[in-house]
Amino acid sequence: DAGITQSPRHKVTETGTPVTLRCHQTENHRYMYWYRQDPGHGLRLIHYSYGVKDTDKGEVSDGYSVSRSKTEDFLLTLESATSSQTSVYFCAIKGSLHPNTGELFFGEGSRLTVL
Amino acid sequence: AQKITQTQPGMFVQEKEAVTLDCTYDTSDQSYGLFWYKQPSSGEMIFLIYQGSYDEQNATEGRYSLNFQKARKSANLVISASQLGDSAMYFCAMRGANAGGTSYGKLTFGQGTILTVHP
């Protein structure tokens, strides 16, 4: 158990509304990630963080912003949600169980539907 | 940039038989890592196995083995003695290195293969 909690787990919202997804971890991991999963695309990286206030864009960052004001929380914000952002969102942390491997551990996912 | 290709959208296997899930990758990095994850219908992502690009031996973890062929840029997952609980989506993923030699641990994923195990 990597101690990752995502909230909310399910959300339905309307086009144009702001949405924030929260990822909380309890084990002081430095690296955190937000991915989205869509059929036919696998998981695609949205943004990632390599420390407090240190973030960078991933492959599909348009329409998303992130913030990390403390180690344990990584927030993903959709400023104005669109139907194309309907997806399952996964938060992940880089594990320290096997330092040479560096596998990612994922949260349970947040299903977002934008009507 | 890295790219992962999984060409099998779906695979079927009989219980207790072995199955190979294909994965090819493209990268110009000298050092990289290859991963396989399992996603059951419940949705969680489960790490299965890892292979480093400099590892000479193929990785094994229980019934999972990674058939790493560096020259062919392939990293196929072999599941031996399939069980009904192996029915799931399987993702191949890769971690490379940026120009500065770091990757920040980011993984690039393939599209996934749905495996169905028949009794």
CSV table of C-alpha atoms in Angstrom, one decimal:
chain,number,residue,atom,x,y,z
A,1,ASP,CA,0.0,0.0,0.0
A,2,ALA,CA,1.7,3.2,-1.2
A,3,GLY,CA,-0.7,5.4,0.8
A,4,ILE,CA,-2.2,7.3,-2.1
A,5,THR,CA,-5.7,8.7,-1.9
A,6,GLN,CA,-7.6,10.4,-4.7
A,7,SER,CA,-10.7,12.5,-4.3
A,8,PRO,CA,-13.3,12.7,-5.5
A,9,ARG,CA,-13.5,9.2,-6.9
A,10,HIS,CA,-16.4,10.0,-9.1
A,11,LYS,CA,-17.6,13.4,-10.3
A,12,VAL,CA,-20.2,14.6,-12.9
A,13,THR,CA,-20.0,18.2,-13.9
A,14,GLU,CA,-21.1,20.5,-16.7
A,15,THR,CA,-19.1,22.0,-19.5
A,16,GLY,CA,-17.4,25.2,-18.5
A,17,THR,CA,-17.3,24.6,-14.7
A,18,PRO,CA,-14.0,24.3,-12.8
A,19,VAL,CA,-13.0,21.0,-11.4
A,20,THR,CA,-10.2,20.1,-8.9
A,21,LEU,CA,-9.0,16.6,-8.3
A,22,ARG,CA,-6.8,15.9,-5.2
A,23,CYS,CA,-4.1,13.4,-4.8
A,24,HIS,CA,-2.9,12.8,-1.2
A,25,GLN,CA,0.1,10.7,-0.2
A,26,THR,CA,1.2,9.8,3.3
A,27,GLU,CA,4.8,8.6,2.7
A,28,ASN,CA,6.7,11.7,1.8
A,29,HIS,CA,7.4,10.7,-1.8
A,30,ARG,CA,9.1,13.4,-3.9
A,31,TYR,CA,7.7,12.5,-7.4
A,32,MET,CA,4.0,12.7,-8.2
A,33,TYR,CA,2.1,12.4,-11.4
A,34,TRP,CA,-1.3,12.8,-13.0
A,35,TYR,CA,-2.3,10.6,-15.9
A,36,ARG,CA,-5.5,10.2,-17.8
A,37,GLN,CA,-6.8,6.9,-19.2
A,38,ASP,CA,-8.9,6.8,-22.3
A,39,PRO,CA,-9.8,3.8,-24.5
A,40,GLY,CA,-7.3,3.2,-27.3
A,41,HIS,CA,-4.7,5.6,-25.7
A,42,GLY,CA,-3.6,3.8,-22.6
A,43,LEU,CA,-2.4,6.2,-19.9
A,44,ARG,CA,-1.1,9.6,-20.9
A,45,LEU,CA,0.9,11.9,-18.7
A,46,ILE,CA,-0.8,15.3,-17.9
A,47,HIS,CA,1.6,16.9,-15.4
A,48,TYR,CA,4.1,15.8,-12.9
A,49,SER,CA,5.9,17.2,-9.9
A,50,TYR,CA,9.5,16.6,-8.6
A,51,GLY,CA,9.1,18.6,-5.4
A,52,VAL,CA,7.1,21.2,-3.6
A,53,LYS,CA,6.3,23.9,-6.1
A,54,ASP,CA,8.2,22.1,-8.8
A,55,THR,CA,6.0,20.9,-11.6
A,56,ASP,CA,6.2,20.4,-15.3
A,57,LYS,CA,4.0,19.5,-18.3
A,58,GLY,CA,3.4,16.1,-19.7
A,59,GLU,CA,2.2,14.9,-23.0
A,60,VAL,CA,-1.4,16.1,-22.7
A,61,SER,CA,-1.3,19.2,-20.5
A,62,ASP,CA,-3.5,21.6,-22.5
A,63,GLY,CA,-6.5,22.6,-20.4
A,64,TYR,CA,-5.0,21.4,-17.1
A,65,SER,CA,-3.0,23.1,-14.4
A,66,VAL,CA,-1.5,21.6,-11.2
A,67,SER,CA,-0.2,22.8,-7.9
A,68,ARG,CA,1.9,21.3,-5.2
A,69,SER,CA,2.1,23.5,-2.1
A,70,LYS,CA,3.1,20.7,0.2
A,71,THR,CA,4.7,17.3,-0.2
A,72,GLU,CA,1.7,15.3,0.4
A,73,ASP,CA,-0.8,17.0,-1.9
A,74,PHE,CA,-0.8,17.3,-5.7
A,75,LEU,CA,-3.9,19.0,-7.2
A,76,LEU,CA,-5.1,18.8,-10.8
A,77,THR,CA,-7.4,21.6,-11.9
A,78,LEU,CA,-9.5,21.8,-15.0
A,79,GLU,CA,-10.2,25.6,-15.2
A,80,SER,CA,-13.1,25.2,-17.5
A,81,ALA,CA,-14.1,21.5,-18.1
A,82,THR,CA,-14.9,20.3,-21.6
A,83,SER,CA,-16.5,17.1,-22.8
A,84,SER,CA,-13.1,15.9,-24.1
A,85,GLN,CA,-11.8,15.9,-20.5
A,86,THR,CA,-14.2,13.1,-19.6
A,87,SER,CA,-11.8,10.4,-18.5
A,88,VAL,CA,-10.4,8.4,-15.7
A,89,TYR,CA,-7.7,10.3,-13.9
A,90,PHE,CA,-4.9,8.5,-12.1
A,91,CYS,CA,-2.5,9.9,-9.6
A,92,ALA,CA,0.8,8.1,-9.1
A,93,ILE,CA,3.9,8.3,-7.0
A,94,LYS,CA,7.4,7.0,-7.7
A,95,GLY,CA,8.0,4.2,-5.3
A,96,SER,CA,11.0,3.7,-3.1
A,97,LEU,CA,10.5,0.0,-2.5
A,98,HIS,CA,13.0,-0.8,-5.3
A,99,PRO,CA,15.1,2.3,-5.9
A,100,ASN,CA,16.8,0.9,-9.0
A,101,THR,CA,13.4,0.0,-10.5
A,102,GLY,CA,11.5,3.2,-9.8
A,103,GLU,CA,8.1,1.7,-10.5
A,104,LEU,CA,5.1,4.0,-10.2
A,105,PHE,CA,2.3,3.2,-7.7
A,106,PHE,CA,-1.1,4.4,-8.7
A,107,GLY,CA,-4.1,5.7,-6.8
A,108,GLU,CA,-7.5,4.1,-7.4
A,109,GLY,CA,-8.5,6.6,-10.1
A,110,SER,CA,-11.1,9.4,-10.3
A,111,ARG,CA,-13.8,9.0,-12.9
A,112,LEU,CA,-14.8,12.4,-14.3
A,113,THR,CA,-17.8,12.9,-16.6
A,114,VAL,CA,-18.2,16.3,-18.2
A,115,LEU,CA,-21.7,16.8,-19.7
B,1,ALA,CA,10.8,10.8,-27.1
B,2,GLN,CA,9.7,7.3,-26.3
B,3,LYS,CA,7.0,5.3,-27.9
B,4,ILE,CA,5.4,2.0,-26.8
B,5,THR,CA,3.3,-0.1,-29.2
B,6,GLN,CA,1.1,-3.0,-28.2
B,7,THR,CA,-0.4,-4.4,-31.3
B,8,GLN,CA,-2.8,-6.9,-29.8
B,9,PRO,CA,-6.0,-5.2,-28.7
B,10,GLY,CA,-7.3,-8.5,-27.3
B,11,MET,CA,-5.9,-12.0,-26.5
B,12,PHE,CA,-7.6,-15.2,-25.4
B,13,VAL,CA,-6.0,-18.1,-23.6
B,14,GLN,CA,-7.1,-21.3,-22.1
B,15,GLU,CA,-6.7,-21.7,-18.4
B,16,LYS,CA,-3.4,-23.3,-17.4
B,17,GLU,CA,-1.7,-22.5,-20.7
B,18,ALA,CA,1.0,-19.9,-21.4
B,19,VAL,CA,0.3,-16.6,-23.2
B,20,THR,CA,2.6,-14.0,-24.6
B,21,LEU,CA,1.6,-10.3,-24.8
B,22,ASP,CA,3.6,-8.3,-27.3
B,23,CYS,CA,5.3,-5.0,-26.7
B,24,THR,CA,7.7,-3.0,-28.9
B,25,TYR,CA,9.3,0.2,-28.0
B,26,ASP,CA,11.2,3.0,-29.7
B,27,THR,CA,13.7,5.2,-28.0
B,28,SER,CA,17.1,6.8,-28.6
B,29,ASP,CA,18.0,6.6,-25.0
B,30,GLN,CA,20.9,4.4,-24.0
B,31,SER,CA,19.5,3.7,-20.6
B,32,TYR,CA,15.8,2.9,-20.1
B,33,GLY,CA,13.5,0.7,-18.1
B,34,LEU,CA,10.5,-1.4,-19.2
B,35,PHE,CA,7.5,-2.2,-17.1
B,36,TRP,CA,4.4,-4.2,-17.2
B,37,TYR,CA,1.2,-3.3,-15.3
B,38,LYS,CA,-2.0,-5.2,-14.9
B,39,GLN,CA,-5.4,-3.5,-14.6
B,40,PRO,CA,-8.3,-5.8,-13.6
B,41,SER,CA,-11.9,-4.8,-14.1
B,42,SER,CA,-11.9,-3.1,-10.7
B,43,GLY,CA,-9.6,-0.5,-12.2
B,44,GLU,CA,-6.5,-0.4,-10.1
B,45,MET,CA,-3.1,-0.4,-11.7
B,46,ILE,CA,-0.8,-3.2,-10.4
B,47,PHE,CA,2.9,-3.3,-11.1
B,48,LEU,CA,4.0,-6.7,-12.4
B,49,ILE,CA,7.6,-6.7,-13.6
B,50,TYR,CA,10.6,-4.5,-14.6
B,51,GLN,CA,13.5,-4.9,-17.0
B,52,GLY,CA,16.4,-2.5,-17.1
B,53,SER,CA,18.0,-1.9,-20.5
B,54,TYR,CA,21.4,-3.1,-19.2
B,55,ASP,CA,20.1,-6.2,-17.5
B,56,GLU,CA,21.4,-9.2,-19.3
B,57,GLN,CA,19.0,-11.7,-17.8
B,58,ASN,CA,15.3,-11.6,-18.6
B,59,ALA,CA,13.3,-10.5,-15.6
B,60,THR,CA,11.0,-13.0,-13.8
B,61,GLU,CA,8.4,-12.6,-11.1
B,62,GLY,CA,6.6,-15.8,-10.2
B,63,ARG,CA,4.5,-16.7,-13.3
B,64,TYR,CA,5.5,-13.6,-15.1
B,65,SER,CA,8.6,-13.3,-17.2
B,66,LEU,CA,9.7,-10.6,-19.6
B,67,ASN,CA,11.2,-11.7,-22.9
B,68,PHE,CA,13.6,-8.8,-23.5
B,69,GLN,CA,15.1,-8.6,-27.0
B,70,LYS,CA,17.1,-5.4,-27.1
B,71,ALA,CA,18.1,-5.6,-30.8
B,72,ARG,CA,14.5,-6.0,-31.8
B,73,LYS,CA,13.3,-3.4,-29.2
B,74,SER,CA,10.7,-5.8,-27.8
B,75,ALA,CA,9.7,-6.5,-24.3
B,76,ASN,CA,7.0,-9.2,-24.4
B,77,LEU,CA,5.3,-10.4,-21.2
B,78,VAL,CA,4.9,-14.1,-20.8
B,79,ILE,CA,2.4,-15.4,-18.4
B,80,SER,CA,2.8,-19.1,-17.6
B,81,ALA,CA,0.0,-21.4,-16.4
B,82,SER,CA,-2.8,-18.8,-16.9
B,83,GLN,CA,-5.4,-18.5,-14.2
B,84,LEU,CA,-8.9,-17.0,-14.5
B,85,GLY,CA,-7.8,-14.1,-12.3
B,86,ASP,CA,-5.3,-13.2,-15.0
B,87,SER,CA,-8.1,-11.8,-17.1
B,88,ALA,CA,-7.4,-8.1,-17.2
B,89,MET,CA,-6.0,-5.2,-19.3
B,90,TYR,CA,-2.2,-5.3,-19.5
B,91,PHE,CA,0.0,-2.3,-20.2
B,92,CYS,CA,3.5,-2.1,-21.3
B,93,ALA,CA,5.4,1.1,-20.2
B,94,MET,CA,8.8,2.6,-20.6
B,95,ARG,CA,10.9,5.1,-18.6
B,96,GLY,CA,13.6,6.8,-20.6
B,97,ALA,CA,16.0,9.7,-19.8
B,98,ASN,CA,15.8,13.3,-20.8
B,99,ALA,CA,18.7,15.1,-22.6
B,100,GLY,CA,20.1,15.9,-19.2
B,101,GLY,CA,20.1,12.3,-18.2
B,102,THR,CA,17.1,12.4,-16.0
B,103,SER,CA,13.6,11.2,-16.6
B,104,TYR,CA,11.9,12.3,-13.3
B,105,GLY,CA,10.5,8.8,-13.3
B,106,LYS,CA,7.9,9.5,-16.0
B,107,LEU,CA,6.5,6.5,-17.8
B,108,THR,CA,5.1,6.3,-21.3
B,109,PHE,CA,2.4,3.7,-21.7
B,110,GLY,CA,1.2,1.6,-24.6
B,111,GLN,CA,-2.5,1.2,-25.6
B,112,GLY,CA,-3.0,-2.0,-23.6
B,113,THR,CA,-4.0,-5.6,-24.4
B,114,ILE,CA,-7.1,-7.1,-22.9
B,115,LEU,CA,-6.4,-10.7,-21.9
B,116,THR,CA,-9.3,-13.1,-21.4
B,117,VAL,CA,-8.6,-16.5,-19.8
B,118,HIS,CA,-11.2,-19.2,-20.6
B,119,PRO,CA,-11.9,-22.1,-18.2
